[in-house]
Coordinates of C-alpha atoms in Angstrom, one line a residue:
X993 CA -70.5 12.6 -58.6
X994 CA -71.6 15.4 -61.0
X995 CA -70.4 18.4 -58.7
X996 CA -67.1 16.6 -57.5
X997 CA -65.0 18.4 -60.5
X998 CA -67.5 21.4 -61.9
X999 CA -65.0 21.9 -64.9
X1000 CA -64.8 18.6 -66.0
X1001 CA -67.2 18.5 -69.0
X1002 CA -68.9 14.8 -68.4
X1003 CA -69.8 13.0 -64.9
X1004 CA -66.9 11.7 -63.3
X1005 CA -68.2 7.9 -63.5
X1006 CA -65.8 5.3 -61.5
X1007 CA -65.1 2.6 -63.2
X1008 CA -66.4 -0.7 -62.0
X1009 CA -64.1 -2.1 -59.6
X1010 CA -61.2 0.3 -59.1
X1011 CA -61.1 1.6 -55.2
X1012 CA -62.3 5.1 -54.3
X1013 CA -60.0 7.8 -55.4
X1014 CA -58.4 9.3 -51.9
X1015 CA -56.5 12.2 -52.9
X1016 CA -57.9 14.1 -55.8
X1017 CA -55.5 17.1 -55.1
X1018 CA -53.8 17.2 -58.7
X1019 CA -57.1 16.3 -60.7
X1020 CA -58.9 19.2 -59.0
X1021 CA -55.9 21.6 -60.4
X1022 CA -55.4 19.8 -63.8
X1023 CA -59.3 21.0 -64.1
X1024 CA -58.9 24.5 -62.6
X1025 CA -60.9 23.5 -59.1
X1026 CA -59.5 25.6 -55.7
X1027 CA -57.0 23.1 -54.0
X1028 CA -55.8 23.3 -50.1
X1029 CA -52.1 22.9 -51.2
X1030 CA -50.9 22.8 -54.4
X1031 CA -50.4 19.2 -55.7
X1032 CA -47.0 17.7 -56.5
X1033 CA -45.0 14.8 -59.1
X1034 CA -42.0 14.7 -60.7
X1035 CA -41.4 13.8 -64.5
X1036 CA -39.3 11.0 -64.5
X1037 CA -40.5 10.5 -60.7
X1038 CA -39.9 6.2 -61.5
X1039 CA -36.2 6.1 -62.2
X1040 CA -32.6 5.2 -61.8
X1041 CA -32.1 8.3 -59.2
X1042 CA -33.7 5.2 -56.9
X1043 CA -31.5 2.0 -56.0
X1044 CA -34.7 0.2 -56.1
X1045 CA -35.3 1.0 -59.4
X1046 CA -31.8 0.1 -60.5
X1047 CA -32.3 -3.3 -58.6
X1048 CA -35.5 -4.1 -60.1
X1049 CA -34.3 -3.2 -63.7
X1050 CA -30.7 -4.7 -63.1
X1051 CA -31.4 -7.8 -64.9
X1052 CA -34.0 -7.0 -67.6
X1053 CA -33.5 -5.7 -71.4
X1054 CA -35.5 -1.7 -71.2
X1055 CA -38.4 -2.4 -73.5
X1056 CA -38.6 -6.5 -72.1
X1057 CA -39.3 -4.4 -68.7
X1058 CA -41.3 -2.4 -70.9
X1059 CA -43.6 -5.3 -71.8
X1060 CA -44.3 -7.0 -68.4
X1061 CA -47.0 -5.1 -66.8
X1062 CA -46.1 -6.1 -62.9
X1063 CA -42.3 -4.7 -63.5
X1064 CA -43.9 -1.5 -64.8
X1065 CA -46.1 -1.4 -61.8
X1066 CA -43.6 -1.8 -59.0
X1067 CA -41.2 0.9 -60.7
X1068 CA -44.4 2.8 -60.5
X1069 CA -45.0 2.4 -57.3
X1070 CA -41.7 2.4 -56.0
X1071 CA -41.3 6.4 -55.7
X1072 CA -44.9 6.6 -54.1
X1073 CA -43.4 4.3 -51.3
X1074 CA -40.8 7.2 -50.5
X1075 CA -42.5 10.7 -51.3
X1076 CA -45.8 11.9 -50.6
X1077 CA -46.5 12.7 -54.3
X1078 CA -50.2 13.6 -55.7
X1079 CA -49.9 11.5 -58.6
X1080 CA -48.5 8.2 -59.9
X1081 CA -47.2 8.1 -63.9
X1082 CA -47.3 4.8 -65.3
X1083 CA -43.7 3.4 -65.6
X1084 CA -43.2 2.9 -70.0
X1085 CA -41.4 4.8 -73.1
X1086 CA -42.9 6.9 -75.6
X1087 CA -40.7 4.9 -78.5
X1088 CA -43.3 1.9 -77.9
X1089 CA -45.9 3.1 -80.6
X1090 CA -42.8 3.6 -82.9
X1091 CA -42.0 -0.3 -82.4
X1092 CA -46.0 -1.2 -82.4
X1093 CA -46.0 0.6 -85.8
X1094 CA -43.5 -2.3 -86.4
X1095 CA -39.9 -0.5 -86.3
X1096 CA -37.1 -2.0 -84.2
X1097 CA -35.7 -0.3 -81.1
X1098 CA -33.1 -1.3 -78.7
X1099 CA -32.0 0.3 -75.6
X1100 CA -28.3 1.2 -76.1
X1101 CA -26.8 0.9 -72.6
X1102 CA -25.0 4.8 -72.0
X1103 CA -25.7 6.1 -75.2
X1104 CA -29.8 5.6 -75.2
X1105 CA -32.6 4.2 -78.3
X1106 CA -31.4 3.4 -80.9
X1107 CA -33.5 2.6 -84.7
X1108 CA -31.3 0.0 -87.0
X1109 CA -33.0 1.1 -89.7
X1110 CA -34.5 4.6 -89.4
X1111 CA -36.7 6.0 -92.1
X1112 CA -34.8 7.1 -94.9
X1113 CA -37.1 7.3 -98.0
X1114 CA -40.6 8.2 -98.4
X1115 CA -41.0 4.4 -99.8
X1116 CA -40.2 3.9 -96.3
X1117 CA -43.6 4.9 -94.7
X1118 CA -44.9 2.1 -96.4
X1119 CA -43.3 0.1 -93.6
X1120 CA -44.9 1.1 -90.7
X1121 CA -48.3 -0.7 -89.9
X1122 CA -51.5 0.3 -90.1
X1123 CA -52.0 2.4 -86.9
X1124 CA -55.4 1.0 -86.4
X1125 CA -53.5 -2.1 -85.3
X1126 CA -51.3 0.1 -82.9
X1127 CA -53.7 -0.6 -79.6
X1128 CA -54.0 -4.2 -80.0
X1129 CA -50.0 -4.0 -80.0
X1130 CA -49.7 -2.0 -76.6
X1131 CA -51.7 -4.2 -74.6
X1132 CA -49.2 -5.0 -72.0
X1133 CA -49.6 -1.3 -71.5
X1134 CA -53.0 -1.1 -70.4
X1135 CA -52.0 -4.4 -68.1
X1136 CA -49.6 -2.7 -66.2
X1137 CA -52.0 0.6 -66.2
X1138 CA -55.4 -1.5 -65.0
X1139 CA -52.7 -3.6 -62.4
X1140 CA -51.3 0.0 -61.1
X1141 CA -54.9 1.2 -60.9
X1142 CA -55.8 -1.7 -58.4
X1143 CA -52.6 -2.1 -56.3
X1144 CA -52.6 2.0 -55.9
X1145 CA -55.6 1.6 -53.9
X1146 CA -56.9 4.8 -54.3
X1147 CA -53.6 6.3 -52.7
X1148 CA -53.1 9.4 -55.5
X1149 CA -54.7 9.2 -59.7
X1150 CA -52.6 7.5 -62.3
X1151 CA -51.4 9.3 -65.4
X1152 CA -50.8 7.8 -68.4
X1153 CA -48.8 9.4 -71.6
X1154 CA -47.6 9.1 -74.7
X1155 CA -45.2 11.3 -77.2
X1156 CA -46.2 13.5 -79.5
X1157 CA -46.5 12.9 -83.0
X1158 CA -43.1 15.4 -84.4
X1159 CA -41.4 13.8 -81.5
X1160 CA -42.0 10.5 -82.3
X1161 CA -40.7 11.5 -86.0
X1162 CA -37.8 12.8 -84.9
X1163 CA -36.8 9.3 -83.0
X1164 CA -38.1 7.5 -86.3
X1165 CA -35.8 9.6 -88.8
X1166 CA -32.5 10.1 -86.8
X1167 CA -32.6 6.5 -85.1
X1168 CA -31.9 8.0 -82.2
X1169 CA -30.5 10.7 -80.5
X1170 CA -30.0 14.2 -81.7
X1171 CA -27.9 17.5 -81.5
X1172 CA -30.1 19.4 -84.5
X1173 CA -32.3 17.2 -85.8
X1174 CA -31.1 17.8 -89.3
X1175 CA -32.2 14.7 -90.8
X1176 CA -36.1 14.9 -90.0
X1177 CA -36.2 18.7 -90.4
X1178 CA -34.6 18.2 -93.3
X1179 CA -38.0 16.0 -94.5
X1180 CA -39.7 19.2 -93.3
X1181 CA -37.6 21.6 -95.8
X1182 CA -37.4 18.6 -98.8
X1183 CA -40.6 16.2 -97.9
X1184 CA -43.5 18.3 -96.6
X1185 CA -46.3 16.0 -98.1
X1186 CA -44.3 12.7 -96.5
X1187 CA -43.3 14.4 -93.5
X1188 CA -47.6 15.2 -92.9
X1189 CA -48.5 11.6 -93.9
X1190 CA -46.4 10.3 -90.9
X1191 CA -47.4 12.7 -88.5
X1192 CA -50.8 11.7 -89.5
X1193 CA -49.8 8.1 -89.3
X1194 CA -48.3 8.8 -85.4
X1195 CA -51.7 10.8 -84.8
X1196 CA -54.2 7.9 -86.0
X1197 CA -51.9 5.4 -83.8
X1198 CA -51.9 8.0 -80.6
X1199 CA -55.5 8.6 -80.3
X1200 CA -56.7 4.9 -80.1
X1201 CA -53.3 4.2 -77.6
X1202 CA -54.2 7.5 -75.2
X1203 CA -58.1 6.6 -75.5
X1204 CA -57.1 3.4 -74.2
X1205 CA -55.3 4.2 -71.4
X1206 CA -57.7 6.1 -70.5
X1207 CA -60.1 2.6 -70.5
X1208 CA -57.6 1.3 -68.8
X1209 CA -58.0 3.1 -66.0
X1210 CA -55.8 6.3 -66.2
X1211 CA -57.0 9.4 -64.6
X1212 CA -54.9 12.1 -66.3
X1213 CA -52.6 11.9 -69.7
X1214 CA -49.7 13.7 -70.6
X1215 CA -48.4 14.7 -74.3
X1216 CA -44.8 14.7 -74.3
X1217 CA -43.5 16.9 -77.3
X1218 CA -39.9 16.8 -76.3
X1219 CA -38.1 18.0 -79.3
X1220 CA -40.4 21.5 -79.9
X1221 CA -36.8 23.6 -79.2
X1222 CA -35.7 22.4 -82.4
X1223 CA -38.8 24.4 -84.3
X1224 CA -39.0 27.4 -84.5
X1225 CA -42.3 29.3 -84.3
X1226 CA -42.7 28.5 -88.1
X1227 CA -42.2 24.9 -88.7
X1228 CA -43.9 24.2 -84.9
X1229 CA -47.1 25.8 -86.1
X1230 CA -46.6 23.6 -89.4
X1231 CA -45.9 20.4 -88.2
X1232 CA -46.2 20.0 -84.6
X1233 CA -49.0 22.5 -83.2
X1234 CA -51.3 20.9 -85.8
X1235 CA -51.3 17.1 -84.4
X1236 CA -51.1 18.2 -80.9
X1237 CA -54.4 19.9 -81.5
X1238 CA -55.5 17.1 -83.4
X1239 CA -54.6 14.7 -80.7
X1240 CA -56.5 16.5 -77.8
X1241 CA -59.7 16.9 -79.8
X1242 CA -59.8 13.2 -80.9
X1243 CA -59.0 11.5 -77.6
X1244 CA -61.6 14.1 -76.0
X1245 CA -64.5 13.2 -78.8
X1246 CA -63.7 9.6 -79.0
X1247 CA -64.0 9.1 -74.7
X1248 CA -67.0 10.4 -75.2
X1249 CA -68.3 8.1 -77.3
X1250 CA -66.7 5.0 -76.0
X1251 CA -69.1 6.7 -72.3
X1252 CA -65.3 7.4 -70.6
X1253 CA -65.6 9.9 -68.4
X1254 CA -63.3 12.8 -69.5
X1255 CA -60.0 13.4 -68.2
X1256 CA -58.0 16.3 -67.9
X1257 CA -54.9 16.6 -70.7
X1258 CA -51.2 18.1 -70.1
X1259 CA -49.0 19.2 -73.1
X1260 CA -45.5 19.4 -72.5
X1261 CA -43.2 20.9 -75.2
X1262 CA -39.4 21.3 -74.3
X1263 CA -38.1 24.3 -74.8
X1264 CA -41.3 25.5 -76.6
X1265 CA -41.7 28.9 -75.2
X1266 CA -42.5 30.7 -78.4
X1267 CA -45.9 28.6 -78.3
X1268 CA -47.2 29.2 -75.0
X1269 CA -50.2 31.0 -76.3
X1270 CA -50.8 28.7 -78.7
X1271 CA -50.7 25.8 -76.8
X1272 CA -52.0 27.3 -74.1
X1273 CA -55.8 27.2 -76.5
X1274 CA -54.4 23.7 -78.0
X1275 CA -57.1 21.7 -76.6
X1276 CA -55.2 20.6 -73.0
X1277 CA -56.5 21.6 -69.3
X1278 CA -52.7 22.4 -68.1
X1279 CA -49.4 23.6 -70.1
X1280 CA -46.5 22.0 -68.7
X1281 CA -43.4 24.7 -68.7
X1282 CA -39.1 23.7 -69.0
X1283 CA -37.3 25.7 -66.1
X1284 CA -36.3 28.2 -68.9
X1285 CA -39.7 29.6 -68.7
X1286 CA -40.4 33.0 -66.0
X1287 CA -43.8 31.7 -64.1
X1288 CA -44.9 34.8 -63.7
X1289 CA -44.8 35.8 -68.0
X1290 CA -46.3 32.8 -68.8
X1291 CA -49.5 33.5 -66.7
X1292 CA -49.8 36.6 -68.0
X1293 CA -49.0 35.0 -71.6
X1294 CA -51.4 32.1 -71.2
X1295 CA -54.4 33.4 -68.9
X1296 CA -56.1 32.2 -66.5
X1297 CA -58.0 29.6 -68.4
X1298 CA -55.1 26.7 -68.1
X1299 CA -53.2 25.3 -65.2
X1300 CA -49.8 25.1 -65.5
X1301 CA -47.3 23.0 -64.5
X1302 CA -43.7 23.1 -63.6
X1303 CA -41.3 24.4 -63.4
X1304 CA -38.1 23.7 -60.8
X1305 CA -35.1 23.3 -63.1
X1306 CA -33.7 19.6 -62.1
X1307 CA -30.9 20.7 -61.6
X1308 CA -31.8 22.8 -58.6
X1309 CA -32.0 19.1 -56.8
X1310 CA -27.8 19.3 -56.4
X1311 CA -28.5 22.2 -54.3
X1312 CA -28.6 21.7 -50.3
X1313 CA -32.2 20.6 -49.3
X1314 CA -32.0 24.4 -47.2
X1315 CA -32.2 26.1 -50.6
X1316 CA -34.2 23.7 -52.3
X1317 CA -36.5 24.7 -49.8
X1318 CA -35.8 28.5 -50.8
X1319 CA -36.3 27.9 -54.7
X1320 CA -39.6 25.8 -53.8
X1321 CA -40.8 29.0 -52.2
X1322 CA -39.6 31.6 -54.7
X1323 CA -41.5 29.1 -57.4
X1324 CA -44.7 29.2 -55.7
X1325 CA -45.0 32.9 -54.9
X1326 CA -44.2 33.7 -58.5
X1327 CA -47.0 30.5 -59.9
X1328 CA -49.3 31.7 -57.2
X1329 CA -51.6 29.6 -55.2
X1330 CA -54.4 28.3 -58.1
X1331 CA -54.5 26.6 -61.1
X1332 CA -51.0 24.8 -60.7
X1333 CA -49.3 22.1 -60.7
X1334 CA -45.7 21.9 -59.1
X1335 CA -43.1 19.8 -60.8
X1336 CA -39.4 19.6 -62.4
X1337 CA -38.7 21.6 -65.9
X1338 CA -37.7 18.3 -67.4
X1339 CA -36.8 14.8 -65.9
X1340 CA -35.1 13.6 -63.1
X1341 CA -30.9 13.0 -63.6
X1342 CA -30.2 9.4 -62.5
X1343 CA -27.4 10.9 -60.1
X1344 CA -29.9 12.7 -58.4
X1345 CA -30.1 12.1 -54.5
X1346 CA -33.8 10.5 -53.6
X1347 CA -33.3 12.7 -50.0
X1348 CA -33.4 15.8 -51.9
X1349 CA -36.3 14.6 -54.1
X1350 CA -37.8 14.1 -50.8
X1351 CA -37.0 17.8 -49.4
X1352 CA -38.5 19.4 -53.0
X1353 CA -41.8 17.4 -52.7
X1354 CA -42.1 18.2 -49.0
X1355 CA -41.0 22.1 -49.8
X1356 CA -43.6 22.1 -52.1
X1357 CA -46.5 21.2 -49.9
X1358 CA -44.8 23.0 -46.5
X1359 CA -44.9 26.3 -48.4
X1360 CA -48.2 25.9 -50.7
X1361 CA -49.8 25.6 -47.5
X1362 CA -48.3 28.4 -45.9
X1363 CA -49.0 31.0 -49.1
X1364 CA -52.6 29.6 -48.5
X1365 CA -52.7 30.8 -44.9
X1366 CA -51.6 34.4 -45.7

């Protein structure tokens, strides 16, 4: 259907075999198209917030969950059993294409990933695997991507994601978390010419991994750059803004040629508000924005060429479902009705209560529909 999304650039072609797509809510704002409510999903929307998550996880080492494609697709599927979301995001990590480029990571039970041996030297880079071979290593995630596809039915799109290349680096260097980031900004500062050839390294990897997700049978993919608050405007425009670019225009020409119809692309840089104009004509349809962000600047910052996306501060999910219903409003009013995408500022907390997950994703659609009508 040529004239179902006028801004995406190639035909929509469905793939062979995967049911009709029912709701197309978010896909038509990802690509800028009116909407009749403004779409809906949470980051982090499959997670331990749910006691059916924590039941289905109980047992199983992270990444072994990681690696069977049916787990991934019933913690997928669990919150769109619950919540009337506009889009499904496939259930994985982003520190898989670290361990496909052949590093070790465990799951540290309350304290989070952890690297045994982190990158120390330039010497070593020569490590890591050739990231040609990256793909063939995530497999299991287009399994559980193609599976999701099927046994969604149609119901809302799929997204599929991956981190972004400084990111990525950060995980790599540190061997886990980080307060500052000290150790891979100090390969910035000491190592610029290593610190490039492994951001190039994470960027060939990425674009063959996103592309095929995409084959898979995602309909939307997400950059996460998590760790852009610990650039400033300086390094970010060195060493991030560079691959994020890099990444869009690759995965963009390379569906293309593999015949994929296009799909629209979301960057989302933490605590990256000193970019928004730069990422904002990086290559991606819609700019996701933290809850430190004012909607209101950041159209006027960014135009109206993008979508965004965003921005409830998580946090605002301990409030009483009355006032989550307020700060839904007040959100929505200052986005405005077009070209946007409601979500959280960051992930969902794992003590957050699914009832007023419920209330914010109802909120949202209750008053989107409302702003419509006036």
């Amino acid at each position: 259907h040529p004239d179902t999304y006028p801004n995406a650039p190639t035909l929509l072609s469905r793939p062979r075999g995967f049911p009709e797509l029912k709701n197309d809510t978010f896909l038509r704002a990802a690509w800028g198209e009116d909407t009749d409510y403004t779409p809906v999903w949470c980051m982090r929307q499959a997670g331990r917030y749910l006691p059916e998550f924590r039941e289905t996880r109980a047992a199983q080492d992270f990444f072994s969950t990681c690696r069977s494609p049916e787990a991934c697709c019933e913690l997928t599927l669990q919150p769109l059993r619950r919540f009337p979301l506009d889009a499904a995001i496939i259930f994985s990590d982003i520190l898989v294409v670290p361990q496909a480029l052949g590093m070790e990571v465990t799951m540290v039970p309350g304290k989070g990933p952890s690297f045994p041996e982190p990158l120390r030297e330039e010497r070593d880079l020569e490590r890591l695997r050739d990231p040609a071979t990256v793909a063939s290593e995530l497999d299991y995630v287009f399994q559980a991507i193609t599976l999701t596809r099927e046994r969604l039915a149609g119901r809302v799109p799929l997204i599929g994601f991956a981190g972004a290349p400084w990111t990525l680096m950060t995980y790599m260097i540190e061997g886990g978390s980080s307060s500052t980031m000290a150790q891979a900004k100090r390969w910035l500062y000491q190592r610029p010419q290593a610190s490039h050839q492994l951001l190039r390294i994470l960027t060939d990897a990425l674009v063959p991994y996103l592309v095929g997700q995409v084959a898979a049978g995602a309909q939307a993919l997400q950059l996460f750059e998590s760790h852009a608050g610990h650039l400033g405007p300086q390094l970010f425009n060195k060493f991030a803004l560079p691959y994020i670019r890099d990444v869009a225009k690759r995965v963009k020409a390379n569906l293309q040629k593999a015949g994929l119809a296009s799909v629209p692309m979301i960057i989302f840089a933490k605590d990256g508000h000193f970019a928004l104009e730069e990422l904002a004509q990086s290559g991606y349809e819609v700019v996701g924005l933290d809850w430190t962000v004012a909607p209101g600047k950041a159209r006027e910052r960014v135009g109206k060429t993008v979508t965004l996306q965003g921005n409830l501060d998580p946090c605002a999910l301990y409030a009483s479902k009355e006032e989550i219903g307020q700060l839904v409003q007040q959100m929505l009013d200052d986005f405005g009705p077009q070209r946007y995408i409601a979500n959280l500022g960051h992930g969902l907390y794992p003590d957050m209560d699914p009832e007023h997950v419920g209330a914010f994703v109802d909120a949202v659609h209750k008053h989107s529909r409302l702003l419509r009508q006036n």
